[in-house]
XYZ file of C-alpha atoms in Angstrom:
358
model
C 58.489 2.311 -28.122
C 58.418 -0.010 -25.119
C 55.754 -0.550 -23.137
C 57.797 1.099 -19.964
C 57.615 4.091 -22.259
C 54.089 4.214 -22.687
C 53.245 3.914 -19.615
C 55.601 6.647 -18.006
C 54.111 9.301 -20.636
C 52.575 12.319 -19.376
C 48.339 12.036 -18.764
C 46.497 14.287 -21.466
C 45.344 17.619 -20.486
C 41.837 18.144 -19.693
C 39.760 18.657 -22.592
C 36.692 20.550 -21.239
C 34.343 18.461 -23.119
C 30.820 18.617 -21.142
C 30.033 14.980 -19.902
C 33.259 14.357 -18.495
C 34.914 14.444 -14.919
C 36.155 18.053 -15.646
C 33.106 19.575 -17.369
C 31.870 22.808 -16.039
C 29.835 22.951 -13.404
C 27.432 25.586 -11.737
C 28.103 27.981 -8.911
C 26.433 26.944 -5.624
C 24.219 30.324 -5.765
C 22.656 28.799 -8.973
C 19.152 27.476 -7.457
C 18.732 30.656 -5.837
C 19.378 32.469 -9.208
C 17.001 30.033 -10.575
C 14.264 30.803 -8.184
C 14.851 34.167 -8.762
C 14.959 34.489 -12.265
C 10.895 31.904 -11.958
C 9.586 34.657 -9.749
C 10.414 37.194 -12.058
C 9.308 35.360 -15.362
C 6.194 33.838 -13.317
C 4.969 37.041 -12.020
C 5.885 39.453 -15.269
C 3.805 36.834 -16.992
C 1.091 37.013 -14.801
C 0.722 40.936 -14.562
C 1.369 41.060 -18.379
C -1.870 38.298 -18.667
C -4.205 40.761 -16.408
C -4.093 37.281 -13.920
C -5.352 39.048 -10.521
C -4.801 35.383 -8.226
C -1.207 35.599 -6.381
C -1.722 31.322 -6.692
C -1.784 31.609 -10.472
C 1.578 34.030 -10.542
C 2.915 31.273 -7.383
C 2.344 28.367 -9.796
C 3.847 30.016 -12.434
C 6.802 31.015 -11.086
C 7.383 27.284 -9.772
C 6.954 25.974 -13.464
C 9.473 28.589 -14.696
C 11.928 27.666 -11.783
C 11.635 24.018 -12.861
C 12.137 24.914 -16.389
C 15.183 27.075 -16.118
C 16.824 25.184 -13.434
C 16.782 22.275 -15.709
C 17.498 23.933 -19.370
C 20.762 25.852 -17.794
C 22.035 22.695 -16.475
C 21.593 20.696 -19.377
C 23.307 23.338 -21.200
C 26.541 24.138 -18.915
C 26.582 20.699 -17.198
C 24.837 17.414 -18.893
C 21.970 15.765 -19.074
C 22.021 13.129 -16.246
C 22.975 16.474 -13.891
C 20.232 18.507 -14.866
C 17.797 15.503 -14.293
C 19.580 15.569 -11.108
C 18.576 19.047 -10.501
C 15.172 18.675 -11.783
C 14.168 16.229 -9.372
C 15.597 18.494 -6.585
C 13.851 21.542 -7.820
C 10.476 19.159 -7.969
C 11.059 18.656 -4.204
C 11.712 22.180 -3.089
C 8.336 23.151 -4.840
C 6.465 20.450 -3.155
C 8.144 21.638 -0.279
C 6.960 25.158 -0.799
C 3.320 24.116 -1.713
C 2.900 22.167 1.431
C 4.611 25.533 4.302
C 2.632 28.422 2.532
C -0.892 27.146 3.629
C 0.482 26.374 7.193
C 2.293 29.135 7.426
C -0.805 31.226 5.823
C -2.756 29.401 8.451
C -0.567 30.948 11.360
C -0.434 34.396 10.223
C -4.102 34.908 9.582
C -4.830 33.358 13.274
C -2.256 35.480 14.878
C -2.855 38.491 13.084
C -6.800 38.175 14.154
C -6.038 36.344 17.564
C -4.003 38.984 19.029
C -6.949 41.607 18.688
C -8.428 40.790 22.130
C -5.716 38.487 23.484
C -4.838 40.036 26.863
C -5.024 38.738 30.739
C -8.811 39.998 30.835
C -10.012 37.615 28.075
C -7.683 34.722 29.709
C -9.213 35.222 32.946
C -12.868 35.651 32.583
C -15.632 33.466 31.404
C -18.629 34.970 29.136
C -20.933 34.623 32.425
C -23.292 37.806 31.647
C -21.558 38.889 28.569
C -24.091 38.965 25.440
C -22.668 37.291 22.663
C -22.964 40.501 20.308
C -21.207 42.211 22.636
C -17.536 42.938 23.084
C -15.774 41.334 26.352
C -15.602 38.120 28.470
C -13.333 35.860 27.925
C -12.410 32.094 27.243
C -11.188 31.024 31.001
C -14.126 28.677 31.593
C -13.277 26.828 27.884
C -9.317 26.299 28.886
C -10.327 24.832 32.572
C -12.749 22.546 30.270
C -10.423 21.668 27.789
C -7.563 20.678 30.325
C -9.664 18.408 32.363
C -11.242 16.752 29.284
C -7.943 15.895 27.435
C -6.378 15.331 30.841
C -8.751 12.678 31.539
C -8.989 11.110 28.091
C -5.365 10.770 28.167
C -5.522 8.865 31.320
C -7.602 6.783 30.042
C -5.977 5.968 26.785
C -2.382 6.052 27.180
C -2.212 2.925 29.513
C -4.896 1.176 27.465
C -2.716 2.050 23.960
C 0.247 1.331 25.721
C -0.414 -1.819 27.276
C -2.053 -3.072 23.826
C 0.801 -2.701 21.515
C 3.613 -4.251 24.035
C 0.790 -7.319 23.514
C 0.526 -6.795 19.867
C 4.659 -6.292 19.140
C 5.974 -8.694 22.189
C 3.387 -11.301 23.041
C 0.773 -11.036 20.233
C 0.534 -14.414 17.679
C -2.439 -16.021 16.156
C -6.206 -14.856 15.397
C -6.318 -12.653 18.410
C -3.506 -10.365 17.411
C -4.824 -10.298 14.202
C -8.009 -9.347 15.439
C -6.758 -6.304 17.571
C -4.619 -5.529 14.919
C -7.794 -5.370 12.422
C -10.110 -3.143 14.603
C -7.211 -0.984 15.801
C -7.016 -0.059 12.119
C -10.781 0.594 11.587
C -11.030 2.494 14.913
C -8.104 5.065 13.400
C -10.767 5.856 11.117
C -13.991 6.323 12.987
C -15.430 9.932 13.004
C -15.621 11.636 16.454
C -19.612 12.064 15.794
C -19.533 7.945 16.187
C -18.108 8.157 19.037
C -20.003 10.584 20.271
C -23.026 9.148 19.734
C -21.470 5.797 21.153
C -21.526 7.318 24.418
C -24.771 9.116 24.078
C -26.819 5.890 23.930
C -25.242 5.031 26.862
C -25.902 8.348 28.859
C -29.701 7.775 27.539
C -29.141 3.835 28.543
C -28.058 4.728 32.290
C -29.907 8.390 32.582
C -26.964 10.300 33.210
C -26.382 14.229 33.038
C -24.226 15.822 30.673
C -20.397 16.345 31.967
C -16.980 16.479 30.849
C -16.556 12.817 31.916
C -18.471 11.913 28.890
C -17.186 14.062 26.366
C -13.409 12.795 27.910
C -14.614 9.069 27.320
C -15.485 9.818 23.511
C -11.988 11.607 23.130
C -10.074 8.445 25.022
C -12.409 6.364 22.203
C -10.657 8.423 19.234
C -7.220 8.737 20.688
C -6.411 4.666 21.721
C -5.805 3.773 18.065
C -3.335 6.423 17.816
C -1.763 5.672 20.054
C -1.548 1.931 20.022
C -0.468 2.482 15.980
C 2.588 4.866 17.077
C 3.391 2.793 19.625
C 3.625 -0.050 18.194
C 5.385 1.326 15.307
C 8.338 2.435 17.853
C 8.478 -0.564 19.757
C 9.192 -2.456 16.113
C 11.950 -0.604 16.122
C 13.805 -1.485 19.037
C 16.834 -3.787 18.008
C 15.779 -7.370 18.790
C 19.784 -7.472 20.428
C 18.933 -5.164 23.241
C 16.413 -7.906 24.076
C 18.288 -11.035 23.598
C 20.972 -9.302 25.391
C 18.464 -9.037 28.520
C 16.985 -11.659 28.365
C 20.313 -13.773 28.294
C 21.546 -12.080 31.852
C 18.406 -13.550 33.121
C 15.921 -10.781 33.023
C 12.819 -11.828 33.102
C 10.410 -10.453 30.003
C 8.016 -7.993 31.547
C 11.241 -6.830 33.268
C 13.139 -6.479 29.671
C 10.067 -4.642 28.145
C 9.910 -2.294 30.841
C 13.009 -1.320 31.677
C 15.111 -1.383 28.267
C 12.299 -1.860 25.422
C 9.932 1.304 26.739
C 12.933 3.297 27.389
C 14.546 2.820 24.298
C 11.204 3.825 22.568
C 10.026 6.712 24.689
C 10.921 9.282 22.342
C 8.886 8.036 19.486
C 6.174 6.995 22.080
C 6.103 10.468 23.836
C 5.379 11.833 20.015
C 2.885 9.532 19.465
C 0.734 10.532 22.490
C 1.338 14.079 21.617
C -0.282 13.395 18.054
C -3.078 11.762 19.334
C -3.685 14.486 22.047
C -3.290 16.912 19.559
C -6.156 15.320 17.388
C -8.528 14.858 19.714
C -7.907 18.867 21.397
C -9.778 20.339 18.206
C -12.363 17.406 18.258
C -15.974 19.524 18.769
C -18.836 16.903 17.837
C -18.555 14.946 20.714
C -19.039 17.961 22.956
C -21.703 19.099 21.759
C -23.662 15.969 22.362
C -22.173 14.898 25.550
C -21.192 18.010 27.466
C -23.319 20.597 25.910
C -21.364 23.489 26.580
C -21.515 26.435 29.297
C -20.686 29.998 29.728
C -19.804 29.342 33.292
C -16.804 27.873 35.118
C -16.768 24.456 36.093
C -13.831 23.040 37.313
C -15.730 19.780 38.292
C -15.567 17.511 35.220
C -17.851 14.566 36.552
C -20.891 16.624 36.989
C -22.696 19.283 34.874
C -22.006 21.061 31.498
C -18.555 22.416 30.552
C -17.611 24.399 27.800
C -14.172 23.638 25.446
C -11.856 25.781 23.287
C -13.192 23.958 19.958
C -17.058 24.685 21.179
C -15.925 27.924 22.397
C -14.984 28.757 18.647
C -18.250 27.321 17.305
C -20.166 28.984 19.790
C -18.459 32.384 19.255
C -18.630 32.248 15.128
C -21.820 31.020 15.522
C -23.321 34.654 17.105
C -22.169 36.189 13.904
C -20.914 39.853 15.503
C -17.550 41.667 15.110
C -16.888 40.925 18.635
C -17.616 37.297 18.606
C -15.682 37.009 15.270
C -12.421 38.489 17.695
C -13.314 35.936 20.279
C -13.018 33.123 18.114
C -9.746 33.697 16.715
C -8.372 34.069 20.090
C -9.924 30.964 21.443
C -8.399 29.386 18.166
C -5.037 30.891 18.720
C -5.262 29.795 22.491
C -5.955 26.098 20.988
C -2.873 26.552 18.435
C -0.597 27.592 21.483
C -1.859 24.931 23.629
C -1.026 21.940 21.334
C 2.724 23.956 20.463
C 3.422 23.776 24.129
C 2.505 20.271 24.810
C 4.420 19.363 21.939
C 7.842 21.334 23.064
C 6.856 19.487 26.701
C 7.127 15.854 25.370
C 9.763 16.835 23.071
C 11.717 17.950 26.583
C 10.440 14.911 28.282
C 11.496 12.546 25.533
C 14.972 14.031 25.600
C 14.950 14.003 29.045
C 13.945 10.255 29.371
C 15.850 9.236 26.425
C 18.580 6.131 27.018
C 22.207 7.794 27.147
C 24.727 6.871 24.815
C 28.435 7.375 24.962
C 30.628 8.660 22.589
């Protein structure tokens, strides 16, 4: 038989053996079926064993889900696909383990916080209302939180942004390394330490409690987060953009202002919102420096103020059913406050992001 005849011979028909290119494959709904089987087996075994904890049922269902997924895939397809599906199953299980507590927290806060959350609660303070009785509102705490967080943002964002620009664009040598080291150290400072630092200054200069003192303590906590997030976003800006601007004769400061910062504005805004979300729930500095108040005080530079975290702690400490309801409602307001800030930040980042043509 000549070589031409061998080349013209038709290819053999697929054998259907497992492990080849023509091996069998599971349908697309197989992962959902594995999950359903794992839930049935896990809940069934938990019920038969008499386990009362739903957490045990869930963990057992996750183990059965991974075991069923790996076993069935290895039998129907091959070992390589089975290992791949097992890794995917582990990722899904870890994702669910991370999401379930979050949704549980949101569900409990919403279900318990809507009991007294209405227009009266949002527009009245606790002036003249005993803590163990129903009534009162959270208006004075909202005003305090907005003013304190706003002042902290005005102080920390320019300092953090300029520090990050220095570290990325200009910083070299021992000074830049020292600044980076202290920023890393400040990131882990407990809030009570910042409060004690400002309290010592208040005692030295005989200053009275005010929202400004609390805002300065919050700014100390916010600055390292802004510096670190802004620094990472500026590093992601391609050097080609800087080089192109400098090649056109644009000064470096103008390149940073008109090219680098606008390009990284989306990430910078997100980092600032993360920093605000961190300080919005701090209670210790407010207890030390602002002292809390049940009256409406719109002047953050004089007199005691309240805040949402302090209000939650104050109402929970009372211990009555009415105070518990007010505490959960204030917690829901605080979550909504952080969520609105994040939505506004995303809108600003999308609006100010550099336009790209397709």
